[in-house]
Coordinates of C-alpha atoms in Angstrom, one line a residue:
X179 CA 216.1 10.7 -3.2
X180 CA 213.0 12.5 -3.9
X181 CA 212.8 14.3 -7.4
X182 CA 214.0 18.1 -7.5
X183 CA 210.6 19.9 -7.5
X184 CA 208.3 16.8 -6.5
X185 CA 206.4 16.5 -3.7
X186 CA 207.3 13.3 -1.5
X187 CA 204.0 11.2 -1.2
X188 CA 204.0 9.5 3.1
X189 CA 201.5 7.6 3.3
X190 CA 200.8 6.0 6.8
X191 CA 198.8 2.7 7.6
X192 CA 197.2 2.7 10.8
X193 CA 196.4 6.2 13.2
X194 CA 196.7 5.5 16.8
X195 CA 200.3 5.9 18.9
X196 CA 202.9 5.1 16.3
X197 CA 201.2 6.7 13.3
X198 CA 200.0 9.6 14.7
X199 CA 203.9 9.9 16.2
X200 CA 205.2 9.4 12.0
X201 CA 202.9 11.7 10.8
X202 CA 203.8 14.6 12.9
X203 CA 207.5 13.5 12.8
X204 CA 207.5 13.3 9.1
X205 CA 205.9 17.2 8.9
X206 CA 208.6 18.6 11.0
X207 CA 211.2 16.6 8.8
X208 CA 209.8 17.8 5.5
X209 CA 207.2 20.6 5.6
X210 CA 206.1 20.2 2.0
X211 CA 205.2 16.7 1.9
X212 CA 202.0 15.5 1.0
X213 CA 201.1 13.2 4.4
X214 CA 198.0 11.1 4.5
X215 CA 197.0 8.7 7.1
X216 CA 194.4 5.2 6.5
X217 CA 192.6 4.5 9.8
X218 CA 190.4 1.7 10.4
X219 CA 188.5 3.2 13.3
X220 CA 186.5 6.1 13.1
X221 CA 188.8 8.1 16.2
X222 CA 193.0 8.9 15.6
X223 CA 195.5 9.5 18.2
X224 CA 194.0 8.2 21.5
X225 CA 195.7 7.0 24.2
X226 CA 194.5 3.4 24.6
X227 CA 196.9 3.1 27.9
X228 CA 194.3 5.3 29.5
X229 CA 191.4 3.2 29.1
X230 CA 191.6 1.6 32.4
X231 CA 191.4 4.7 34.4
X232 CA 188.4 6.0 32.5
X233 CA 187.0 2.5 33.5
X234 CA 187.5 2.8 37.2
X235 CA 186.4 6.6 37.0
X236 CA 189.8 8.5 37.6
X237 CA 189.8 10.0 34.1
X238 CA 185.4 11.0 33.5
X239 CA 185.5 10.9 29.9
X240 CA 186.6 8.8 27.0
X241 CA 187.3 11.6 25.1
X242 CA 190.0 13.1 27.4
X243 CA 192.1 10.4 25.9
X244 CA 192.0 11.8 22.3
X245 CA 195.1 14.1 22.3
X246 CA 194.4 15.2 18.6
X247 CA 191.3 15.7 16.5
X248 CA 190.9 14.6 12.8
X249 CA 190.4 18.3 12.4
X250 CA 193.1 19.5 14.4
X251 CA 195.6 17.4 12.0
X252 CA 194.0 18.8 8.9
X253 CA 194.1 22.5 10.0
X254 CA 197.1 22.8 11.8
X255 CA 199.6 20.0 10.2
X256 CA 197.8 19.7 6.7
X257 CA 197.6 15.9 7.5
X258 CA 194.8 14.2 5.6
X259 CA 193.3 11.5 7.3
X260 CA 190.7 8.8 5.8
X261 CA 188.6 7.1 9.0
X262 CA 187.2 4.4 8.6
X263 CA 188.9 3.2 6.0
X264 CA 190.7 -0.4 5.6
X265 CA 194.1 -1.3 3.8
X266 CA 193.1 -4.3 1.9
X267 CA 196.3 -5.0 -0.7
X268 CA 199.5 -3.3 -1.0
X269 CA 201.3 -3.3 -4.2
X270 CA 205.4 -2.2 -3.5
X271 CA 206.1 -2.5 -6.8
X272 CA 203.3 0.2 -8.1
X273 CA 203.8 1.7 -4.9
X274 CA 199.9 2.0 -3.7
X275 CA 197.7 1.0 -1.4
X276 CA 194.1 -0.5 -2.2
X277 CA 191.6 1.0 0.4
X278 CA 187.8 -0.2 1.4
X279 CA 186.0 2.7 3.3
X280 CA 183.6 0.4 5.9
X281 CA 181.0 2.1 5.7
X282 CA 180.1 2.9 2.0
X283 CA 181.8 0.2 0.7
X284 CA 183.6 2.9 -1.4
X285 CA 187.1 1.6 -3.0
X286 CA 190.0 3.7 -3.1
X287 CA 193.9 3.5 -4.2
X288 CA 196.6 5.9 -2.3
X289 CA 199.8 6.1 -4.0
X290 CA 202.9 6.6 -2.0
X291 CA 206.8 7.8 -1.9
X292 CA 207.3 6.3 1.4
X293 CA 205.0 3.6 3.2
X294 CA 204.6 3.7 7.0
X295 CA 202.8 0.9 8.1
X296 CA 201.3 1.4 11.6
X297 CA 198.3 -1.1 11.7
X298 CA 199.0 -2.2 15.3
X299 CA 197.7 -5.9 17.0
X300 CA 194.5 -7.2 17.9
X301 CA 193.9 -9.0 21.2
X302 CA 194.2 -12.4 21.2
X303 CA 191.1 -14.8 21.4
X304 CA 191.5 -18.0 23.3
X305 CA 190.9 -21.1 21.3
X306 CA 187.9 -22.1 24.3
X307 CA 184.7 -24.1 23.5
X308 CA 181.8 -21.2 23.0
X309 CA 183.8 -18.8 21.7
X310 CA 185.5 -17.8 18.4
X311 CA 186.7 -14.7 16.2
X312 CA 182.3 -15.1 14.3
X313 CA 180.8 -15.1 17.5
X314 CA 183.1 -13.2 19.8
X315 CA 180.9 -9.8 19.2
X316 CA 177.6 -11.8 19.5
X317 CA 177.9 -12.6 22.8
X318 CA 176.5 -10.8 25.7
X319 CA 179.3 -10.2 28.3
X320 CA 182.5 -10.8 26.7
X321 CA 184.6 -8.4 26.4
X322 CA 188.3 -7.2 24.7
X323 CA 190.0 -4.5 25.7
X324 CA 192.0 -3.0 22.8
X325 CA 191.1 0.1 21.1
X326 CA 188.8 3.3 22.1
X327 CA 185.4 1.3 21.0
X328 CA 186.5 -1.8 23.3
X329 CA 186.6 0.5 26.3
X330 CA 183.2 2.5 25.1
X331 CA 181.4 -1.1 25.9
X332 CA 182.7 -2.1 28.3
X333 CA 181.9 1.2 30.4
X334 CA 178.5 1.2 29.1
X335 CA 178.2 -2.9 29.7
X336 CA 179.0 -2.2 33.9
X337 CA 175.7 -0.5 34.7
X338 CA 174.2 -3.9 35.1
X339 CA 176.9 -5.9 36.5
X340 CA 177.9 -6.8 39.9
X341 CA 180.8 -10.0 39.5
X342 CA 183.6 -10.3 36.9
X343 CA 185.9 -12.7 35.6
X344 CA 189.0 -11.5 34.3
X345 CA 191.0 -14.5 32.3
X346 CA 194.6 -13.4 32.2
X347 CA 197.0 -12.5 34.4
X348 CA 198.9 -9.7 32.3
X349 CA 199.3 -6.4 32.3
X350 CA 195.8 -5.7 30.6
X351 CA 194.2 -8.2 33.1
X352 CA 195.9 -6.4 36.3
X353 CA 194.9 -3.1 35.6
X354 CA 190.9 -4.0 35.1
X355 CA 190.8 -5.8 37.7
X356 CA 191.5 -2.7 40.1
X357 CA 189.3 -0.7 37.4
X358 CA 186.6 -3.4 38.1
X359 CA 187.4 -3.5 42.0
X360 CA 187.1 0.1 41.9
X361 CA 183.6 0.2 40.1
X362 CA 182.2 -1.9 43.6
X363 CA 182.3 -4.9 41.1
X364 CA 183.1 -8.3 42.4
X365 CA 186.3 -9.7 40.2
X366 CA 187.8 -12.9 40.0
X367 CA 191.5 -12.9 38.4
X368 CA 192.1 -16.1 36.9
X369 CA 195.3 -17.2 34.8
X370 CA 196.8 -20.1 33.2
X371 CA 200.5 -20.1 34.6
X372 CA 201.7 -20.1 38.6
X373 CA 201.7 -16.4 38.7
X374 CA 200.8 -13.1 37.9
X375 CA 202.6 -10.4 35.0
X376 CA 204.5 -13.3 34.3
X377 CA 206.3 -11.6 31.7
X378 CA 207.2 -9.2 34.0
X379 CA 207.9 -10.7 37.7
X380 CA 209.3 -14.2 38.9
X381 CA 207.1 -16.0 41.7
X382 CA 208.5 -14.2 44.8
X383 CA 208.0 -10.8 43.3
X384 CA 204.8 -11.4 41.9
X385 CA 203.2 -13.2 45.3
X386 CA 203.8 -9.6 46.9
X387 CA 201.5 -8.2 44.5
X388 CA 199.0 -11.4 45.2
X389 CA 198.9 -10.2 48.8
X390 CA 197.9 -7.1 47.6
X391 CA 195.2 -8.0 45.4
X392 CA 193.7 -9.9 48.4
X393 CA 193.7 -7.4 50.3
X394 CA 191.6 -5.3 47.9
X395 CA 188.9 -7.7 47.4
X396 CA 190.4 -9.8 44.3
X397 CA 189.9 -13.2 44.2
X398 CA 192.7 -14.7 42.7
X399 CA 193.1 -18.2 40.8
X400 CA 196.7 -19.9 39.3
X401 CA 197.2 -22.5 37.4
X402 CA 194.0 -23.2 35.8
X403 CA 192.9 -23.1 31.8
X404 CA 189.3 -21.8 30.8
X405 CA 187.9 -24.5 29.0
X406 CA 184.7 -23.5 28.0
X407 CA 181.9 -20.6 28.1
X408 CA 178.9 -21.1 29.6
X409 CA 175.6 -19.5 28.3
X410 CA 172.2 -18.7 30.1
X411 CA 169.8 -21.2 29.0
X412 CA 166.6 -19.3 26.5
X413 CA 164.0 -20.8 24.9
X414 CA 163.8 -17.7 22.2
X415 CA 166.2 -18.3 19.9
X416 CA 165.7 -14.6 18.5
X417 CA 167.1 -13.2 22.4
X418 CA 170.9 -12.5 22.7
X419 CA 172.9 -14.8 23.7
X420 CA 174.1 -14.2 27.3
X421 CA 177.3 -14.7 29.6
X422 CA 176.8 -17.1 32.7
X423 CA 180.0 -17.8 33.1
X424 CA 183.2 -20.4 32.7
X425 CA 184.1 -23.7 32.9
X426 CA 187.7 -24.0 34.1
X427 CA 190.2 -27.1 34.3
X428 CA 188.9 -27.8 37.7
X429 CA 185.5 -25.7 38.5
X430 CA 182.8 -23.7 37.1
X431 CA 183.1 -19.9 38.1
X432 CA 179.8 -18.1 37.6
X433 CA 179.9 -14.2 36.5
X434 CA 178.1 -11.4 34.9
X435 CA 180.6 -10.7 32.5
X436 CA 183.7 -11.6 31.4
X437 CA 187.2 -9.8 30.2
X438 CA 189.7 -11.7 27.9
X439 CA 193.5 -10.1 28.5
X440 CA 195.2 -13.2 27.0
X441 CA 197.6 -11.1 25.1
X442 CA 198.0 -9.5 21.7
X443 CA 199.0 -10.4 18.3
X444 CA 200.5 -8.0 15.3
X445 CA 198.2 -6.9 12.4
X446 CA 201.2 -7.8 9.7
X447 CA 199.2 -10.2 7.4
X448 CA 198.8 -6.9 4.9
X449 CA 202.4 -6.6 5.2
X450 CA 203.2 -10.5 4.7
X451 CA 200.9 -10.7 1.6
X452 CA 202.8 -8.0 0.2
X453 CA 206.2 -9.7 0.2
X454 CA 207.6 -8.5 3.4
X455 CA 209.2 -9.8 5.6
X456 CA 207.9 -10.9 9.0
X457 CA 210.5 -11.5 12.3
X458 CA 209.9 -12.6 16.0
X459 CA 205.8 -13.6 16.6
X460 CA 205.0 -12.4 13.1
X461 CA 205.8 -9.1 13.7
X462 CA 206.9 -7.0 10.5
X463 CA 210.6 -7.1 10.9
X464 CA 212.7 -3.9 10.6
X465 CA 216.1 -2.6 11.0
X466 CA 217.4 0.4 13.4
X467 CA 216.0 3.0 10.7
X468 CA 212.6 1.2 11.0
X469 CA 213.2 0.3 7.3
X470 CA 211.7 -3.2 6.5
X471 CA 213.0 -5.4 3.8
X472 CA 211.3 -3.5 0.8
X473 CA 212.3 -0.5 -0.4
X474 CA 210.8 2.4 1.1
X475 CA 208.3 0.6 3.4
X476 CA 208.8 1.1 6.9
X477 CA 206.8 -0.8 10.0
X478 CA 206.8 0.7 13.7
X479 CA 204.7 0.4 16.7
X480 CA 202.6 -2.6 18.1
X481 CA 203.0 -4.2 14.5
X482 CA 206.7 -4.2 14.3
X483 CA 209.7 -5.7 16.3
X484 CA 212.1 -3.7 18.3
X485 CA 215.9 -4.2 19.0
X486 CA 216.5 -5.1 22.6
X487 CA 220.0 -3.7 23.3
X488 CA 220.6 -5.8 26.0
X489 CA 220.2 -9.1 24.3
X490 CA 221.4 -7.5 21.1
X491 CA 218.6 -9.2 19.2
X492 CA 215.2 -8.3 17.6
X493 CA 212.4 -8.4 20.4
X494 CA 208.4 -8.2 20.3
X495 CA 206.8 -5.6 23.6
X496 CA 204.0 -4.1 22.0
X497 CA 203.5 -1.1 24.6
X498 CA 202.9 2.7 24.0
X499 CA 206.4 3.9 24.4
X500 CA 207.8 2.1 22.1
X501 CA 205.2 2.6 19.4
X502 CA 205.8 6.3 19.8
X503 CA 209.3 6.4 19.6
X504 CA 209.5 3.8 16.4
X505 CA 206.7 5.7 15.1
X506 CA 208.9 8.9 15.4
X507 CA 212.0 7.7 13.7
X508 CA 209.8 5.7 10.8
X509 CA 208.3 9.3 10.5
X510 CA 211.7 11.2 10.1
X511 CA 213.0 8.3 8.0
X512 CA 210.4 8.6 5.4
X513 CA 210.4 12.4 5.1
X514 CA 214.1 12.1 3.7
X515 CA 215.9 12.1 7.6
X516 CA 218.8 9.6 8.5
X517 CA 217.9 8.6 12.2
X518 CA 218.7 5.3 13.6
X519 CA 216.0 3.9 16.9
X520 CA 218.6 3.2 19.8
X521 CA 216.4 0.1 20.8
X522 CA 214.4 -1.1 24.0
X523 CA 215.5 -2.8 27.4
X524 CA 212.0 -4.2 27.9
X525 CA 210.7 -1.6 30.3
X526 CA 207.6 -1.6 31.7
X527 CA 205.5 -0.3 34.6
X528 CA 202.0 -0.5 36.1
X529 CA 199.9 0.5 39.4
X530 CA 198.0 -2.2 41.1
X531 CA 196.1 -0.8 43.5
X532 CA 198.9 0.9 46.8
X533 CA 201.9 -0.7 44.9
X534 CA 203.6 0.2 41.7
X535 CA 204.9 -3.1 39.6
X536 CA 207.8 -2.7 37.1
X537 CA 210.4 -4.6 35.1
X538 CA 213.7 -3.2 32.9
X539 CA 215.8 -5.5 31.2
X540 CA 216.3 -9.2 31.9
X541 CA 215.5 -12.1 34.7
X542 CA 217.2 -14.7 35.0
X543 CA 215.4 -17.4 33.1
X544 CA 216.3 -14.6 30.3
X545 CA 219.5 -13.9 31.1
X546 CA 220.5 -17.8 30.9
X547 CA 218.5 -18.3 27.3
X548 CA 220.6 -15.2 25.8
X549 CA 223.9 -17.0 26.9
X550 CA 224.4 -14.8 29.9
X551 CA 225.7 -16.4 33.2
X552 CA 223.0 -14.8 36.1
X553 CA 223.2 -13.8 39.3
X554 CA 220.3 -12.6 41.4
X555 CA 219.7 -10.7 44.3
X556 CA 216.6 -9.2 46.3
X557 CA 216.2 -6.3 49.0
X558 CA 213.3 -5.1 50.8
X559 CA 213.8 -1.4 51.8
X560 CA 211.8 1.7 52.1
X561 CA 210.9 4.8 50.1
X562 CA 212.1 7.4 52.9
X563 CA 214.4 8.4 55.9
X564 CA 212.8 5.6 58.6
X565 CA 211.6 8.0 60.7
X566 CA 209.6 10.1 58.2
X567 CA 205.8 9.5 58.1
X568 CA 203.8 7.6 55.2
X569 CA 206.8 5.5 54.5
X570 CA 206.2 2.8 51.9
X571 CA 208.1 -0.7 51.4
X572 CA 210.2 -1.4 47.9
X573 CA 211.6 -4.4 46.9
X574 CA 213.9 -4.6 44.5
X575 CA 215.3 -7.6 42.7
X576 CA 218.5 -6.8 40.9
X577 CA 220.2 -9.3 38.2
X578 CA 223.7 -8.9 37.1
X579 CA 226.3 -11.2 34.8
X580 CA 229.0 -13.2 36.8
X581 CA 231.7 -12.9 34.0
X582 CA 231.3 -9.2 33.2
X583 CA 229.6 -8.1 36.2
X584 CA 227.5 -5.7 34.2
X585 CA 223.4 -5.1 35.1
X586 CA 221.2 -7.1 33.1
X587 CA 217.7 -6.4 34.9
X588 CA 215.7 -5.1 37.3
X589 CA 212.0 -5.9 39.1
X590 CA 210.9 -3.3 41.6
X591 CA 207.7 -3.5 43.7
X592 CA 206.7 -0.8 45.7
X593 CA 204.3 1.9 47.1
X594 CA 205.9 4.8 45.6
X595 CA 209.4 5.6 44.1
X596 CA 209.7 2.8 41.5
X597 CA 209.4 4.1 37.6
X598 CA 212.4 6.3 38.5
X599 CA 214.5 3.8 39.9
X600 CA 213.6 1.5 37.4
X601 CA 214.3 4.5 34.4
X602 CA 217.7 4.4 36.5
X603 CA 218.2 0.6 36.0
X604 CA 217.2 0.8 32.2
X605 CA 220.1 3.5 31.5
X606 CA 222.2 1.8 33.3
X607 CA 221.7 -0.9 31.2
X608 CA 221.9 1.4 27.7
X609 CA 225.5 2.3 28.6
X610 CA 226.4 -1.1 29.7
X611 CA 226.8 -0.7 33.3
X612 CA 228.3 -2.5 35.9
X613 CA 227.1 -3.4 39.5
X614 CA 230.0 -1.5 40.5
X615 CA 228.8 1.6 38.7
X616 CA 225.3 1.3 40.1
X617 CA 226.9 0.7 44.0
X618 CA 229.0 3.9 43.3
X619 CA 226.5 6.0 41.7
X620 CA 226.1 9.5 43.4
X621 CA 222.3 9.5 44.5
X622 CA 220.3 12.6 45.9
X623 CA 218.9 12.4 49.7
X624 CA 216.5 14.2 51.8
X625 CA 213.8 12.5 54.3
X626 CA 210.8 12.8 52.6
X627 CA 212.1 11.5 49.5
X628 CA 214.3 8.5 50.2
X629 CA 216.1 7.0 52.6
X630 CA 219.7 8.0 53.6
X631 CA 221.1 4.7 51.2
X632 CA 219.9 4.7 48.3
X633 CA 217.9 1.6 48.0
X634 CA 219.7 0.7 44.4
X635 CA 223.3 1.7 45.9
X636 CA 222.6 -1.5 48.7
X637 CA 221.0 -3.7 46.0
X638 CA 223.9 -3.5 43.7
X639 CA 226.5 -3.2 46.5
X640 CA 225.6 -6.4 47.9
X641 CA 225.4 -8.5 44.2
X642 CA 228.2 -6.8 44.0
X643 CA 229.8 -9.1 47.1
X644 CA 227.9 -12.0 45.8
X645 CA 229.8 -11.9 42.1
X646 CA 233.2 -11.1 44.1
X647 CA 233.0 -14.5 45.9
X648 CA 235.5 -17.5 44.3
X649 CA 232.2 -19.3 44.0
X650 CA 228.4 -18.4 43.7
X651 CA 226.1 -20.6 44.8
X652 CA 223.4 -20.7 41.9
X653 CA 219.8 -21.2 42.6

C-alpha cells in the first residue's frame, strides 16, 4: 500500500506499445501519481505494425504512425518522458533505476514505487558468415526492420534499388515483400523451413498463399539456409562496404539489398541481471496481474510472456495486441488497481497481397504436444451469396479435440471476411467451446456479405460428423 499522503513513484522502462498503454492506464488508475517513462529511442508511442504500409506507400508519412507526442504526454497526462535514455542497472532492493542518456553521456538514477518494465525485443541476427551484431550497421544494404529508425532507412535506402532478398518467411518477411513488390522492386522470398508463416499455417494452407505470391511477381525459395553474405569487391578500403548479395545452401542469389525477418528476441537481460526471473525464450516471466517474481516489478509487452488459455501455460507471441493489453493491466496494477490479463489464444492476422492470412489458437502439431487428441478439417467456400458479384474464396481449416469435442484452432485464408471469423474462432475458444456450439451458432446473412451458410457453421458441422464417427481416421 502506498503511504497516506505520499505520492506513488511508476516508473516505466521502455515507451513504445506496452509502455505507452501502462502509462496512460496507470494515470486513469491513480491521477496523482508521479509517472515517468525511460525510452531508448528518440520517438514514443508509434505504431511499428504500420511500417510496412508506409514502405509500400499506402500510409505517406512515417510520422502518421506516432499516435502521441512527447509533448502531448507531458501537457495533457503530466507524463514525463526521458528519450534517449538507456536503463543500464536496476537495483529492486533500493528500488532505482541507473540511466545513461546516449547522447551526452549524462548519468541519471530514477527511483520508483512500482517498476514497469517495457523494454520490448530486438530482431534476431542470423549467425551467417559476413555478418554479426559489430558489423550489422556497417554494411551497405542490410537491413532490420524493428523500430521507427529501421523503417526511416529502409524507405530512404529504396531510391536506388531495383531487386531484394528478403530471408525469412514470417510475418515480418510476408508483409515487405508485398511492400517491396509494391515499390516496382524485384523481391526474392527466401526461407529456411518447407513453408511460409510457419508459425502460423501448415503446408496446404500456406501453398495457397505461395500461389498468390507468384502471381504477384515474388519469387519464392523453401528449404534453403543463407550461408554467407557476399560483398562488392573495392580496392578503397576507406569506401563502404556494400551488399552484392547471398550465398545460400545450394546457390548464390544476387541483390541490391537485403531484409533480415528471422524473428525476434526479448530485451530481458536488464531484468535477468537484476534477479528476476526469466520464463519461456527468456522472456521476463509474469503472472495474470503482470506481476513478475520481485516485488513491485511488473514486465508486459514484447518483453514478457503471456498465458495462452488454451493450452493453460505461459506462451511467448510478441505482437502489438498483446503488448497493449499487458501494458494496460501492468499500468492499472501498478497505480494501486487489482486486474487480472485474461490471456491470449495466439491470434494473428496479416494481408498478403488479394488474400488475408490468419491463425487463432492451435494446429494440430500443437494440439498433440499440449496432450490434446486432434482432429482436423478443411473447407473451401466463399465470402458471399454465389450469385453476388466480386465473390472471393475462403478456406478455412478448423481443429477440434476428439475426447471433448471442444475447438482448439483455426487457419483462415481468404480475400475478404477472415479477422472476423477468426475473432469468432478465438472467443469461441475463451469460453471453451464446442464444435457443436460453433455448428449451431446463429450467424447473420445477406448477399453481399456472406453466403446463405455460414462458412464456420459447415466447417464445424462437418468436424462435427468426423468426431461422431466410432473411429477417426488420423492423418
Amino acid at each position: 500500500m502506498n503511504p497516506k499522503n505520499s505520492k506513488r513513484k511508476i516508473l516505466i522502462i521502455g515507451g513504445v506499445a506496452a509502455g505507452t498503454s501502462a502509462a496512460s492506464k496507470a494515470r486513469r488508475t491513480d491521477s496523482n501519481a508521479d509517472i515517468k517513462i525511460i525510452q531508448e529511442e528518440s520517438l514514443v508511442a508509434y505504431g511499428s505494425c504500420g511500417m510496412p504500409y508506409v514502405i509500400e506507400g499506402k500510409i505517406n508519412n512515417f510520422n502518421k504512425l506516432i499516435a502521441r507526442s512527447i509533448e502531448e504526454f507531458k501537457n495533457k497526462y503530466n507524463i514525463e518522458i526521458f528519450v534517449n535514455t538507456k536503463a543500464v542497472r536496476i537495483d529492486t532492493f533500493k528500488k532505482r533505476v541507473y540511466t545513461k542518456n546516449l547522447q551526452d553521456k549524462k548519468r541519471k538514477i530514477f527511483d520508483y514505487t512500482s517498476l514497469i518494465i517495457t523494454t520490448g525485443a530486438r530482431s534476431v541476427i542470423p549467425k551467417i558468415k559476413g555478418l554479426s551484431l559489430d558489423n550489422q550497421n556497417k554494411i551497405k544494404g542490410i537491413f532490420f526492420l524493428r523500430n521507427f529508425e529501421d523503417g526511416v532507412n529502409i524507405q530512404n535506402y529504396l531510391k536506388n534499388v531495383k531487386s531484394i532478398i528478403v530471408v525469412g518467411t514470417g510475418l515480418i518477411g510476408s508483409e515487405m515483400v508485398e511492400a517491396f513488390r509494391l515499390r516496382g522492386k524485384s523481391v526474392i522470398f527466401i526461407g529456411n523451413k518447407d513453408r511460409i508463416l510457419a508459425n502460423i499455417l501448415d503446408k496446404d494452407m500456406a501453398e495457397i498463399v505461395v500461389k498468390e505470391l507468384y502471381k504477384n511477381g515474388i519469387k519464392v525459395i523453401l528449404d534453403e539456409k543463407v550461408e554467407q553474405i557476399l560483398f562488392h569487391k573495392s580496392e578503397n578500403k576507406n569506401s563502404p562496404i556494400s551488399i552484392e548479395g547471398i550465398q545460400t545452401s545450394k546457390e548464390k542469389i544476387y541483390a541490391d539489398c537485403v531484409l533480415f525477418g528471422v524473428g525476434i528476441k526479448p530485451n530481458s537481460e536488464i531484468a535477468s541481471e537484476a534477479g528476476i526471473k526469466l520464463g519461456i525464450h527468456d522472456a521476463i516471466k509474469v503472472d495474470e496481474y503482470m506481476r513478475t517474481n520481485v516485488a513491485d516489478v511488473y514486465a508486459a509487452g514484447d518483453c514478457a510472456t503471456a498465458y495462452n488459455y488454451v493450452t493453460k501455460t505461459d506462451t511467448y507471441l510478441p505482437l502489438g495486441t498483446t503488448a497493449n493489453k499487458q501494458g494496460r493491466i501492468a499500468g492499472e496494477n501498478a497505480a494501486g488497481g487489482n486486474t487480472k490479463f485474461a490471456g491470449i489464444a495466439g491470434s494473428a492476422i496479416t494481408k498478403i497481397f488479394g488474400l488475408y492470412v490468419g491463425k487463432t489458437g492451435l494446429n494440430k502439431e500443437e494440439a498433440l504436444k499440449n496432450g490434446f487428441d486432434p482432429v482436423e478439417h478443411t473447407i473451401e467456400d466463399i465470402t458471399r451469396a454465389g450469385y453476388y458479384p466480386d465473390n472471393k474464396k475462403l478456406w478455412i481449416k478448423l481443429i477440434a479435440d476428439k475426447k471433448s469435442r471442444k475447438v482448439l484452432g483455426a487457419q483462415i485464408v481468404g480475400g475478404e471476411a477472415v479477422k472476423g471469423r477468426l475473432d469468432l474462432i478465438s472467443f469461441a475458444l475463451l469460453k471453451h467451446a464446442s464444435v457443436d456450439d460453433l455448428k449451431n451458432y446463429d450467424a447473420c446473412y445477406v448477399p453481399p456479405v456472406s453466403p446463405v451458410w455460414e462458412p464456420i457453421n459447415i466447417a464445424a458441422a462437418q468436424i462435427s460428423k468426423l468426431l461422431s464417427r466410432s473411429t477417426v481416421i488420423k492423418h
